[in-house]
Short mmCIF file of C-alpha atoms and ligand atoms in Angstrom, two decimals:
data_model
loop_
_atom_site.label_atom_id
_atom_site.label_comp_id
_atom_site.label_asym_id
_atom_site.label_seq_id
_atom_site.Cartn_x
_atom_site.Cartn_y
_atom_site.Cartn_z
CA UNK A 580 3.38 1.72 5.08
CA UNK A 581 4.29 -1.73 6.11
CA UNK A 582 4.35 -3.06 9.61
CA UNK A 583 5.11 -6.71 11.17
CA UNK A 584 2.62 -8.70 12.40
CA UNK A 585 1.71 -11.92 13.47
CA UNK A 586 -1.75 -12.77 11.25
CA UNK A 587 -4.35 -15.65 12.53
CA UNK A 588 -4.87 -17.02 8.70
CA UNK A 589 -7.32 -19.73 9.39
CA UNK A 590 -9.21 -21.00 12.46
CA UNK A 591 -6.79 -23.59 14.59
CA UNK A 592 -4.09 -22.70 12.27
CA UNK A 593 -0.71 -21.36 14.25
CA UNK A 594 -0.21 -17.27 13.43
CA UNK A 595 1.93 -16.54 10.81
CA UNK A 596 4.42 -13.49 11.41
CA UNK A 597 4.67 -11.55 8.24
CA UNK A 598 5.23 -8.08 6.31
CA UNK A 599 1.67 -6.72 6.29
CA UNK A 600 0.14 -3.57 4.23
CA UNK A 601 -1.02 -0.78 6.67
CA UNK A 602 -2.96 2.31 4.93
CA UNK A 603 -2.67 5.29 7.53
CA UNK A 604 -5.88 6.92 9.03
CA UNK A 605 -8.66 7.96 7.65
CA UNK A 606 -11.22 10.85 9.56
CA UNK A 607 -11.65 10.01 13.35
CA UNK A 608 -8.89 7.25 13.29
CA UNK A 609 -5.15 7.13 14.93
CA UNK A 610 -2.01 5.21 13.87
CA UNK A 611 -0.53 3.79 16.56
CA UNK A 612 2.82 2.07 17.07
CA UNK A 613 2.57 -1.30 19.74
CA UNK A 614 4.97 -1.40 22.33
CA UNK A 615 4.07 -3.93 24.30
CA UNK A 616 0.41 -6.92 23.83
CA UNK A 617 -1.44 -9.40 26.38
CA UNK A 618 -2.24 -12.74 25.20
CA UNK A 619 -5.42 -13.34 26.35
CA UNK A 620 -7.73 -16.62 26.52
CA UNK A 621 -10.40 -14.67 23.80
CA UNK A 622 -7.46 -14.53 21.28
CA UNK A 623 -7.21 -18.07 21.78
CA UNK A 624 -10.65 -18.62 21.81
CA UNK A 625 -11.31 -16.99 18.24
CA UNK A 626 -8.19 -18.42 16.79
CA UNK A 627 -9.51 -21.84 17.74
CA UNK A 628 -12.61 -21.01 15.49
CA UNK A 629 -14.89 -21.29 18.44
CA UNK A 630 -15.83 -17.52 17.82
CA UNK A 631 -19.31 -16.90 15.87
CA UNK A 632 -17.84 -13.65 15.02
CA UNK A 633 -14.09 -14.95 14.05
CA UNK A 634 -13.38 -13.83 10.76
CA UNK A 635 -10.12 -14.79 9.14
CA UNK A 636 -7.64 -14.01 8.13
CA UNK A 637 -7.29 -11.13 10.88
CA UNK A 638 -4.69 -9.38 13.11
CA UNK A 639 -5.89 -10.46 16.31
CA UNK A 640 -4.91 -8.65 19.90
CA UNK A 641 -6.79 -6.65 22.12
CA UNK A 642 -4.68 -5.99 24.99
CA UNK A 643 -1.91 -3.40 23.87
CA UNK A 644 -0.32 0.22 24.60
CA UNK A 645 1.42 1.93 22.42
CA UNK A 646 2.48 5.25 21.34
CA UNK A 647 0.28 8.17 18.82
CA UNK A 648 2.29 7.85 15.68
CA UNK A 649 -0.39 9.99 13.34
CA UNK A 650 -3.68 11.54 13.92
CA UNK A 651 -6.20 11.33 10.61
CA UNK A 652 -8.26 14.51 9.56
CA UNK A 653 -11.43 15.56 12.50
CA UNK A 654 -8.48 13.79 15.80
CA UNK A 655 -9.16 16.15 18.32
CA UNK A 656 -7.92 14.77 21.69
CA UNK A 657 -4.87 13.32 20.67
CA UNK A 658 -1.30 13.78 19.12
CA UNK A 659 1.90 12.35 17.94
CA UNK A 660 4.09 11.35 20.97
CA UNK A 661 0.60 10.39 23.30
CA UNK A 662 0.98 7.30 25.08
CA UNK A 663 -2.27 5.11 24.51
CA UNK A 664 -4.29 2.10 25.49
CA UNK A 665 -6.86 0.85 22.38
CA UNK A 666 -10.28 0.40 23.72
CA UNK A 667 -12.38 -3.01 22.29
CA UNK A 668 -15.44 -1.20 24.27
CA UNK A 669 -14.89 2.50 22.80
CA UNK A 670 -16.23 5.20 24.60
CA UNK A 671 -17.63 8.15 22.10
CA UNK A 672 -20.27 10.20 25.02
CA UNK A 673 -22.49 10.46 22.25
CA UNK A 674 -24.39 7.14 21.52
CA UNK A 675 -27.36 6.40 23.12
CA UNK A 676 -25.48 3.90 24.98
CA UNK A 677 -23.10 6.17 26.63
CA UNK A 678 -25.48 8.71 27.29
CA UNK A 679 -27.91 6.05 29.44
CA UNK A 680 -25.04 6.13 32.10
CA UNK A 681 -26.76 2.58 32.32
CA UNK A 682 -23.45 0.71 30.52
CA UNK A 683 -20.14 0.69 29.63
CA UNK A 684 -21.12 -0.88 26.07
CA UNK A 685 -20.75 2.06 23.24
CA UNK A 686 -22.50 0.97 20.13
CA UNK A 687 -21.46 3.88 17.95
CA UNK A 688 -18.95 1.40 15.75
CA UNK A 689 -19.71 -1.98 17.57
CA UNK A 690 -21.62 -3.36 13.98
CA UNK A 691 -18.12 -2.46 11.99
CA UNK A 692 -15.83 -3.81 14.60
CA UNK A 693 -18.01 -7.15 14.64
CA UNK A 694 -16.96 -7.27 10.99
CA UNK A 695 -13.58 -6.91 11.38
CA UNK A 696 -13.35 -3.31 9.65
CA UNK A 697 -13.09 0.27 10.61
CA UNK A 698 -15.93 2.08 10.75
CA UNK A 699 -16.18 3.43 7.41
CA UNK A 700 -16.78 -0.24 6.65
CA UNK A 701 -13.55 -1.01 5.08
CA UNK A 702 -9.59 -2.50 6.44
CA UNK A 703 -6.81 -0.64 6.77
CA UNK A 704 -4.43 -3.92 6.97
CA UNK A 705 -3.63 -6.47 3.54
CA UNK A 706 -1.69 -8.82 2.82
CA UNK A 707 1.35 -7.85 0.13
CA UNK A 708 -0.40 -9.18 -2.73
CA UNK A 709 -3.23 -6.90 -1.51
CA UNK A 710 -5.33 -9.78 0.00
CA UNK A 711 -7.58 -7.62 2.96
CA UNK A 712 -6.79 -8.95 6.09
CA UNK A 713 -9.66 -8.31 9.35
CA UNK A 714 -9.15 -5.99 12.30
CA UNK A 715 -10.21 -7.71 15.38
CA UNK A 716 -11.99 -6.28 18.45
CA UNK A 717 -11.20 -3.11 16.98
CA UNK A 718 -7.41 -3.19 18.07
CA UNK A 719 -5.33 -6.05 16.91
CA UNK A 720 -2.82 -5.38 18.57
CA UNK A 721 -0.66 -8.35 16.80
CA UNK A 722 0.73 -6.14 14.78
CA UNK A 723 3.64 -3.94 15.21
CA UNK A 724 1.70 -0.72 14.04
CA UNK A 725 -2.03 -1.17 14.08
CA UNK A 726 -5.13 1.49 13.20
CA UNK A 727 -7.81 2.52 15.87
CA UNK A 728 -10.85 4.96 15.93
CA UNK A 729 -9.86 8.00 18.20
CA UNK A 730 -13.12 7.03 20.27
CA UNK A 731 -11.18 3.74 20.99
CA UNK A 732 -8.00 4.79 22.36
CA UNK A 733 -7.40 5.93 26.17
CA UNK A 734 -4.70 8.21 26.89
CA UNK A 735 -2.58 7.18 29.49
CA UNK A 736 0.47 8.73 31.39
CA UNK A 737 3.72 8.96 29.97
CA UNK A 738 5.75 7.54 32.59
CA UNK A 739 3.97 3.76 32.59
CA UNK A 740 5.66 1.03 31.14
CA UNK A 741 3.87 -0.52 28.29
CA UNK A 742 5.00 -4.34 28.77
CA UNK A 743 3.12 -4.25 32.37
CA UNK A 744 0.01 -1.59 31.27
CA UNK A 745 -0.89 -3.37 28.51
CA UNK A 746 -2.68 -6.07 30.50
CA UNK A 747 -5.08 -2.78 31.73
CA UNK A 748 -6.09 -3.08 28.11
CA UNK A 749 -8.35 -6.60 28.91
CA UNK A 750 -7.36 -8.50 31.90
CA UNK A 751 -6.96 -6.20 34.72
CA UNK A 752 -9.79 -3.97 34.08
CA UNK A 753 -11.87 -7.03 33.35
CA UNK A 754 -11.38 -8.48 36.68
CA UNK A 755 -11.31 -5.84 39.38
CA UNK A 756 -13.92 -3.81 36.89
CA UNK A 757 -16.16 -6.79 37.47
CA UNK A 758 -16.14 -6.86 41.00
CA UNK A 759 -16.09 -2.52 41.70
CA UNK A 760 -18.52 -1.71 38.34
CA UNK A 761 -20.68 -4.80 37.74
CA UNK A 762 -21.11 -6.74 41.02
CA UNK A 763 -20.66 -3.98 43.19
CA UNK A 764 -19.01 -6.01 45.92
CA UNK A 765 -18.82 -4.23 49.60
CA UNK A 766 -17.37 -5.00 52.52
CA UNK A 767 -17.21 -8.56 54.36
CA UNK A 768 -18.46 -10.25 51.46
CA UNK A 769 -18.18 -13.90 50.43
CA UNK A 770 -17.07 -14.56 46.80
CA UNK A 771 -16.38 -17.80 45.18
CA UNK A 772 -13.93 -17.34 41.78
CA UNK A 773 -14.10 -20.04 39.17
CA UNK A 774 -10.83 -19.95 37.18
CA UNK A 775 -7.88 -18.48 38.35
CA UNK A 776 -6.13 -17.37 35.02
CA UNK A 777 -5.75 -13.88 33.61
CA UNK A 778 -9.19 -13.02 34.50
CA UNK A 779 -9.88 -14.91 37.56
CA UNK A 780 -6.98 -13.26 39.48
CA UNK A 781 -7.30 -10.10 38.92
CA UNK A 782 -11.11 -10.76 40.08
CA UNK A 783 -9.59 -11.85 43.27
CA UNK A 784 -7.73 -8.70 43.48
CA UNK A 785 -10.57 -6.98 43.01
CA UNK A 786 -12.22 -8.38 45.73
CA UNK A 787 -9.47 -8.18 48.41
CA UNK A 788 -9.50 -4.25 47.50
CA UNK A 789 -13.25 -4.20 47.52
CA UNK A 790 -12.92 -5.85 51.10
CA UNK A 791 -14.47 -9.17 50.33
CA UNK A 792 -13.75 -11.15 53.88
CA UNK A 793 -14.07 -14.73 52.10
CA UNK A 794 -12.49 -15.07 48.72
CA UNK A 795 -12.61 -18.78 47.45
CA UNK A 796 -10.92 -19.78 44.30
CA UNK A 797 -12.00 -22.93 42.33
CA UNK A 798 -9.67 -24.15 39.30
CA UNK A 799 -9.13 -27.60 38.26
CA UNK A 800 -4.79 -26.99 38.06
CA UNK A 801 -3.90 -27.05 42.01
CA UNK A 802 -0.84 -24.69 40.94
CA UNK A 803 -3.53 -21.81 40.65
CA UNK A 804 -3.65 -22.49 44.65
CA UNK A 805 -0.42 -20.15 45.39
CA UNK A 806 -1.33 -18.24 42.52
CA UNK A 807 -4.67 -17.33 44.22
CA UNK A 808 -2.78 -17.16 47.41
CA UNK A 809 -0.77 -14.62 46.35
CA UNK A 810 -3.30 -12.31 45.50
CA UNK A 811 -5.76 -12.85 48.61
CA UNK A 812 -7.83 -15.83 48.01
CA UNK A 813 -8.32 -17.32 51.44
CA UNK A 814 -9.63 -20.64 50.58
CA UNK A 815 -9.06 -23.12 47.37
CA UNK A 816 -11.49 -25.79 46.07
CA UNK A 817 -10.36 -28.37 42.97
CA UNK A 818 -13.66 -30.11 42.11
CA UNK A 819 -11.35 -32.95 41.13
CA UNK A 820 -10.95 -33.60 44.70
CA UNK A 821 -14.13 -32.89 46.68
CA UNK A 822 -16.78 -35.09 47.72
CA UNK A 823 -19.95 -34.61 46.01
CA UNK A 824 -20.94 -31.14 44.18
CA UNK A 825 -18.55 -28.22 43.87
CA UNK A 826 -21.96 -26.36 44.47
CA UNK A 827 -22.65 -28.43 47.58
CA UNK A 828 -19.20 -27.71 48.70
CA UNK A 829 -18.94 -24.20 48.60
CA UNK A 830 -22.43 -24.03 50.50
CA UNK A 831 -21.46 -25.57 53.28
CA UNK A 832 -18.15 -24.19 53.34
CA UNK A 833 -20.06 -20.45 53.35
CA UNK A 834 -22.43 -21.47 56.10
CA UNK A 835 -22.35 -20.19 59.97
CA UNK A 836 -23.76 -21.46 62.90
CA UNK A 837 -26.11 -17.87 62.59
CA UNK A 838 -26.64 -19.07 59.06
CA UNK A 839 -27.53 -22.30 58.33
CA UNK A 840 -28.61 -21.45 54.36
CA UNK A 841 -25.46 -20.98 53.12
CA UNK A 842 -24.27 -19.38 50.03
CA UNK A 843 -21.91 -17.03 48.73
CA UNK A 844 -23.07 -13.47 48.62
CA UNK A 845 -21.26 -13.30 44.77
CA UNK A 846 -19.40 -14.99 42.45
CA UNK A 847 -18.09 -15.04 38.97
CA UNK A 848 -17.09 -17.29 36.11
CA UNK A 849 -13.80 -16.69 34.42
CA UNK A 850 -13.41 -20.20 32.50
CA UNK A 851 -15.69 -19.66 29.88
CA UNK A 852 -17.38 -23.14 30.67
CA UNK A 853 -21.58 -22.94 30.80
CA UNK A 854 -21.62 -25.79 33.55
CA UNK A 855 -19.72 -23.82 35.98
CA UNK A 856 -21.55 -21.13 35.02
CA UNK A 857 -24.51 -23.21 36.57
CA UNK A 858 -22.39 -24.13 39.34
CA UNK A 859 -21.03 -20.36 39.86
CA UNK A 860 -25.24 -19.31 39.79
CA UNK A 861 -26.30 -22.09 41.71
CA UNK A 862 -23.68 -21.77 45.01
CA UNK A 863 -25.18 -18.33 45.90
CA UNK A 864 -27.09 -17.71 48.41
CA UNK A 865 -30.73 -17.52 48.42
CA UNK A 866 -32.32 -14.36 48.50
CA UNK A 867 -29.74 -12.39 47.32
CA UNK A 868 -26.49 -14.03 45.56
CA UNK A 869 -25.48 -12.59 42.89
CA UNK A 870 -23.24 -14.47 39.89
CA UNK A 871 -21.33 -12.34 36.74
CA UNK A 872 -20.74 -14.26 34.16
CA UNK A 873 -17.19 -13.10 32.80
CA UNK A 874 -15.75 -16.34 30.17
CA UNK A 875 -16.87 -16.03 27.00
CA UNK A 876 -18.32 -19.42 25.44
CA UNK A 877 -18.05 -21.18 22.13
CA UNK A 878 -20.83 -20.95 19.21
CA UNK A 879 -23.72 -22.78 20.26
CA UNK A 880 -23.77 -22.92 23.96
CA UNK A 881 -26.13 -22.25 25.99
CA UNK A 882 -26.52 -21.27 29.91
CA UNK A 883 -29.11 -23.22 32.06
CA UNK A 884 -30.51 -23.33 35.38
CA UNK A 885 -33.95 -24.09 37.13
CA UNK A 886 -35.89 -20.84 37.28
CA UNK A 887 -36.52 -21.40 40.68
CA UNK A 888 -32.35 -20.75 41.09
CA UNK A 889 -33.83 -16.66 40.37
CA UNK A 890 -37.57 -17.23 41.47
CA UNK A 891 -35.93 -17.21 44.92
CA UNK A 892 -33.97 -14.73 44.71
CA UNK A 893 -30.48 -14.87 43.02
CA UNK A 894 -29.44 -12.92 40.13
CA UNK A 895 -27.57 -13.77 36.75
CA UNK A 896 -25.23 -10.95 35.28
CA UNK A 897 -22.58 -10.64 32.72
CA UNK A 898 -19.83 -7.88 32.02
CA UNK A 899 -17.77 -6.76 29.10
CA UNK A 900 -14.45 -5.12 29.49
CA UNK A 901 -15.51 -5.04 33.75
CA UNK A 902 -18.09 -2.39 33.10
CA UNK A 903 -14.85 0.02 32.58
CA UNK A 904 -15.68 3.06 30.19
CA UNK A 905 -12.50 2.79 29.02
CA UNK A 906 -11.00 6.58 27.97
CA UNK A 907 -12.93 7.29 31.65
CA UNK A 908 -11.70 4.97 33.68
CA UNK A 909 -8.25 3.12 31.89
CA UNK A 910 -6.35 6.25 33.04
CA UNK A 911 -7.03 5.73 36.63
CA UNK A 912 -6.58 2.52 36.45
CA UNK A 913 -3.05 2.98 35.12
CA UNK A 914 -2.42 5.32 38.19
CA UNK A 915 -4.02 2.75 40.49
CA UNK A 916 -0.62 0.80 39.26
CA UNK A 917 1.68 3.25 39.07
CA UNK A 918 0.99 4.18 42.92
CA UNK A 919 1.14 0.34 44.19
CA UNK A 920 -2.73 -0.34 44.74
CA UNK A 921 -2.72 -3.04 42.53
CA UNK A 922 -0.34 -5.39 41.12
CA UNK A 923 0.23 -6.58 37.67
CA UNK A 924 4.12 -7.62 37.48
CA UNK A 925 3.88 -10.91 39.37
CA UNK A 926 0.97 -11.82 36.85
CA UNK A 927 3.25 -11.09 33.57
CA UNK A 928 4.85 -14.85 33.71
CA UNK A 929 6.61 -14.65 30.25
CA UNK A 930 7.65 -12.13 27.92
CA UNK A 931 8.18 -13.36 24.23
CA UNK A 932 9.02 -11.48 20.90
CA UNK A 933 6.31 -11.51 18.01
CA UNK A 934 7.98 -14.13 16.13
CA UNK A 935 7.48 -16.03 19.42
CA UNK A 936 3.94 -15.25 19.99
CA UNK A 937 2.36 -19.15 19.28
CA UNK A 938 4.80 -20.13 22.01
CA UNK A 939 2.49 -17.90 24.12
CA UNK A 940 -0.71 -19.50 23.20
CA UNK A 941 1.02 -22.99 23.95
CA UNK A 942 2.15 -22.12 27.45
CA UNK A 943 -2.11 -21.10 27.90
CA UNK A 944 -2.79 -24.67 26.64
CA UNK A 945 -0.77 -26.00 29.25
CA UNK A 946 -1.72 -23.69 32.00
CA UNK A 947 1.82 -22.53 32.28
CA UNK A 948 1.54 -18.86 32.03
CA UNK A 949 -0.85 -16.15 33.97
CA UNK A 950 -0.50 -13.69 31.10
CA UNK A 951 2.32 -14.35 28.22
CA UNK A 952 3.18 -10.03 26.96
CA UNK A 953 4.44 -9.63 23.54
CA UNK A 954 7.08 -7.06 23.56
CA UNK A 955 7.69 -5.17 19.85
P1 NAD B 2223 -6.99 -18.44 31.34
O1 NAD B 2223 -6.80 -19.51 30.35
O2 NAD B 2223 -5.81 -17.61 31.74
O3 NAD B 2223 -7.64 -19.00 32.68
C1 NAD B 2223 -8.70 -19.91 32.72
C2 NAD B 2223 -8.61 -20.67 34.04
O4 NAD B 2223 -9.80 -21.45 34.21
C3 NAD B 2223 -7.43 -21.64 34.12
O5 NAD B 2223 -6.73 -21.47 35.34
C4 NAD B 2223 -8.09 -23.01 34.04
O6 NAD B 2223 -7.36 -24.00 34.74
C5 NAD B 2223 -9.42 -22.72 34.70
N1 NAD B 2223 -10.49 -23.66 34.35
C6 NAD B 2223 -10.77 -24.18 33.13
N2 NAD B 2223 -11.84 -25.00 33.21
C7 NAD B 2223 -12.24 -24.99 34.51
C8 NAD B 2223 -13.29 -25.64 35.21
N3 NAD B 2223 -14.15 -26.45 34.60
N4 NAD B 2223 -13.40 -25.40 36.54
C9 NAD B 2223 -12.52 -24.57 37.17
N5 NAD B 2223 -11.51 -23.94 36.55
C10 NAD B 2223 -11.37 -24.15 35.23
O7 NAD B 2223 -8.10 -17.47 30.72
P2 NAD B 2223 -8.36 -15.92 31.03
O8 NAD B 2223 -7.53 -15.07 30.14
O9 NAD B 2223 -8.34 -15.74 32.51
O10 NAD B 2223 -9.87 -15.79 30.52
C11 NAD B 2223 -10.93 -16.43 31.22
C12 NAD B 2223 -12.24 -16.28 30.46
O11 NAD B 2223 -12.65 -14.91 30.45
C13 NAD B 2223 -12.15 -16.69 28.98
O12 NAD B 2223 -13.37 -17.30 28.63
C14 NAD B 2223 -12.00 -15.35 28.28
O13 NAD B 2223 -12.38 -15.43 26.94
C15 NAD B 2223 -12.93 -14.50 29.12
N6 NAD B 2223 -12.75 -13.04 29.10
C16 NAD B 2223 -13.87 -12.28 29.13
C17 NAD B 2223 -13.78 -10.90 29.21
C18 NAD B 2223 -15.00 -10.06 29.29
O14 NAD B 2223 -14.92 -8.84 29.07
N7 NAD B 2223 -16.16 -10.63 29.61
C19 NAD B 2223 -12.52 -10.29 29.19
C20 NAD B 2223 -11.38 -11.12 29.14
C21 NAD B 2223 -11.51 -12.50 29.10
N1 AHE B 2224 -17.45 -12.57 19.61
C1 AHE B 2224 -17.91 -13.32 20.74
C2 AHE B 2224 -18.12 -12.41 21.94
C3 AHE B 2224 -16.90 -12.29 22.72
C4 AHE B 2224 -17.16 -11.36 23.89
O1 AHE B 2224 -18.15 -11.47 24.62
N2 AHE B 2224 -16.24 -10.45 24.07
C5 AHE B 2224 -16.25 -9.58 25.21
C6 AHE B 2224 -14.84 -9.17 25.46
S1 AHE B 2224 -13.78 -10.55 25.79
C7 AHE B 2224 -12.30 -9.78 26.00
O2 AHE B 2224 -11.34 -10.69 26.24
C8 AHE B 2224 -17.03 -8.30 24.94
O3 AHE B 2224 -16.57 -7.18 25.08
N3 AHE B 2224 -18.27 -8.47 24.60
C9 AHE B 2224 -19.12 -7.36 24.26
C10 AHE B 2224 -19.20 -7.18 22.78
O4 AHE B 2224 -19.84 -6.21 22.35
O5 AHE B 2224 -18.61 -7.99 22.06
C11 AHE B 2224 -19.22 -14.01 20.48
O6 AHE B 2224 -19.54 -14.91 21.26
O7 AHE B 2224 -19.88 -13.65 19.50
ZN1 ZN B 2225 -9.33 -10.20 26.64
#
């Protein structure tokens, strides 16, 4: 068949909408028709060619929902008509991955997906003069019809509207994932956020439904202070404006007269930047302060801190996808919305049509938009 989509065809180049070839699916895969995509900053960040693993050209997009339009030969769990979320962490319950119960990181088809094919090793998108073009994250979700391993699709409820769910597919689940699954935040906690964009909000969601007493939000655009605001950050730092060290300043603002140490009990890094990752390590507390890494950072760079930062006593983590197993937990997640726990309309700032799409990227590059949705 053919399908529209909007295809990255060389690093730092804008996407070019076109007619693409889509072949249908082959064993264990689904054809799925996109209703509604997230643009978010790892889109960006591959297009710009900053990606070790960008491959080009490629349909890029990993935070859709769409409807089942075809189920290839061996599709057990779902049919035409299902309403579905694709998965860039699958979830097949069979690897030794998802058997540890240790991590949300399935590696049953993570070597194909790297390469920008399904997992028999080959694409199901080309161009019209047959050129192959790359799947991306296992979804790209650029395109108007797009093919996805059945292990990589979450089946979601009927009645949820795609243009808002969609964002479950990255952002949301990223965010209040990494503060419930990875961090484990409880009650009365102090959390410093560094970056209040897609990611970095819905972290601060996270942590105002994880009860987290302090939330502070550092970003370097002081519009992200109502932003944060609105979500339950209580206090906002720009470094721009402080005195002296971000990490000095969140210190003392986290000190009491009972503790004179200071520190935040967690914190996390949504820019992507490996100095505030530092800075996001090094304004825990000592003893016990624990720091997720969340951005993603370009080829090349490299995290760095005095051991003595984790000789006394704070920890270094990361998390993909918020530690979500996604056909587990997506589903709640999308009920978690549905019922009014957590909010994602406020954070959908613009809504564009594919041929539209670059305009999404630029209002990112301006810091304009919380999440730009592509709507099919
Ligand atoms: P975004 O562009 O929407 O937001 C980034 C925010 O960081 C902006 O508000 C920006 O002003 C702020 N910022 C930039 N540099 C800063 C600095 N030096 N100090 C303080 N604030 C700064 O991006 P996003 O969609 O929220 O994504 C954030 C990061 O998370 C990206 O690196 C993205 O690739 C990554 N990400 C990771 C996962 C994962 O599973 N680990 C999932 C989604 C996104
Ligand atoms: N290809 C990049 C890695 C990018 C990365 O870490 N991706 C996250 C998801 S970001 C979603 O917006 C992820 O899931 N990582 C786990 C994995 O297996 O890729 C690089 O640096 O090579
Ligand atoms: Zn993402």
């Amino acid at each position: 068949m053919r399908t529209r989509a909007a295809v990255a065809v060389a690093a730092g180049k804008p996407l070019e909408i076109m007619e693409v070839n889509l072949e249908g699916p082959k064993f264990g895969e689904v054809l799925v028709e996109i209703k509604a995509t997230g643009i978010c900053h790892t889109d960006e960040f591959t297009l710009s060619g900053a990606d070790p693993e960008g491959l080009f050209p490629a349909i890029l997009g990993h935070e859709g929902a769409g409807v089942v339009v075809e189920c290839g030969p061996g599709v057990t769990t779902l049919k035409p008509g299902d309403h579905v979320i694709p998965l860039y962490t699958p979830e097949c319950r069979e690897c030794p991955s998802c058997l540890s119960q240790k991590t949300n990181l399935c590696t049953s088809i993570r070597a194909t997906q790297g390469q920008g094919m399904m997992p028999d090793g080959t694409s199901r998108f080309s161009m019209l003069d047959g050129t192959p073009i790359h799947h991306y994250m296992g979804c790209s979700t650029f395109a108007q019809h797009t093919v996805v391993p059945e292990i990589a699709l979450a089946k979601i409820r009927d009645d949820a509207p795609f243009d808002k769910v969609c964002y479950i597919g990255c952002g949301v689940t990223t965010g209040i994932g990494a503060v419930i699954n990875t961090a484990k935040v409880e009650i009365g906690a102090k959390a410093v956020v560094f970056g209040l964009g897609g990611i970095g909000l819905n972290v601060i969601q996270g942590l105002k439904l994880a009860g987290a007493d302090m939330i502070i939000g550092v970003d370097l655009n002081n519009d992200k202070k109502e932003w944060g605001e609105r979500f339950g950050m209580t206090h906002f730092v720009n470094p721009k404006e402080i005195e002296g060290s971000v990490v000095q300043h969140i210190v003392n603002m986290t000190k009491t007269p009972a503790d004179q140490i200071g520190g935040a009990d967690y914190s996390f890094d949504c820019t992507g930047n490996v100095k505030v990752m530092r800075d996001a390590l090094e304004c825990t507390h000592r003893g016990w302060g624990v720091s997720v890494v969340i951005g993603v950072a370009p080829a090349g760079a490299e995290i760095s801190t005095r051991p003595f930062q984790l000789v006394t006593g704070r920890q270094w983590k990361g998390t993909a996808f918020g530690g979500a197993r996604g056909r587990t937990d997506v589903p709640k997640i999308v009920d978690w919305y549905m019922d009014g726990k957590i909010q994602i309309d406020p954070m959908i700032t613009h809504t564009l049509s594919l041929e539209d799409i670059n305009k999404g990227f630029d209002l990112m590059h301006e810091g304009k938009s919380i999440r730009a949705v592509v709507v099919y």
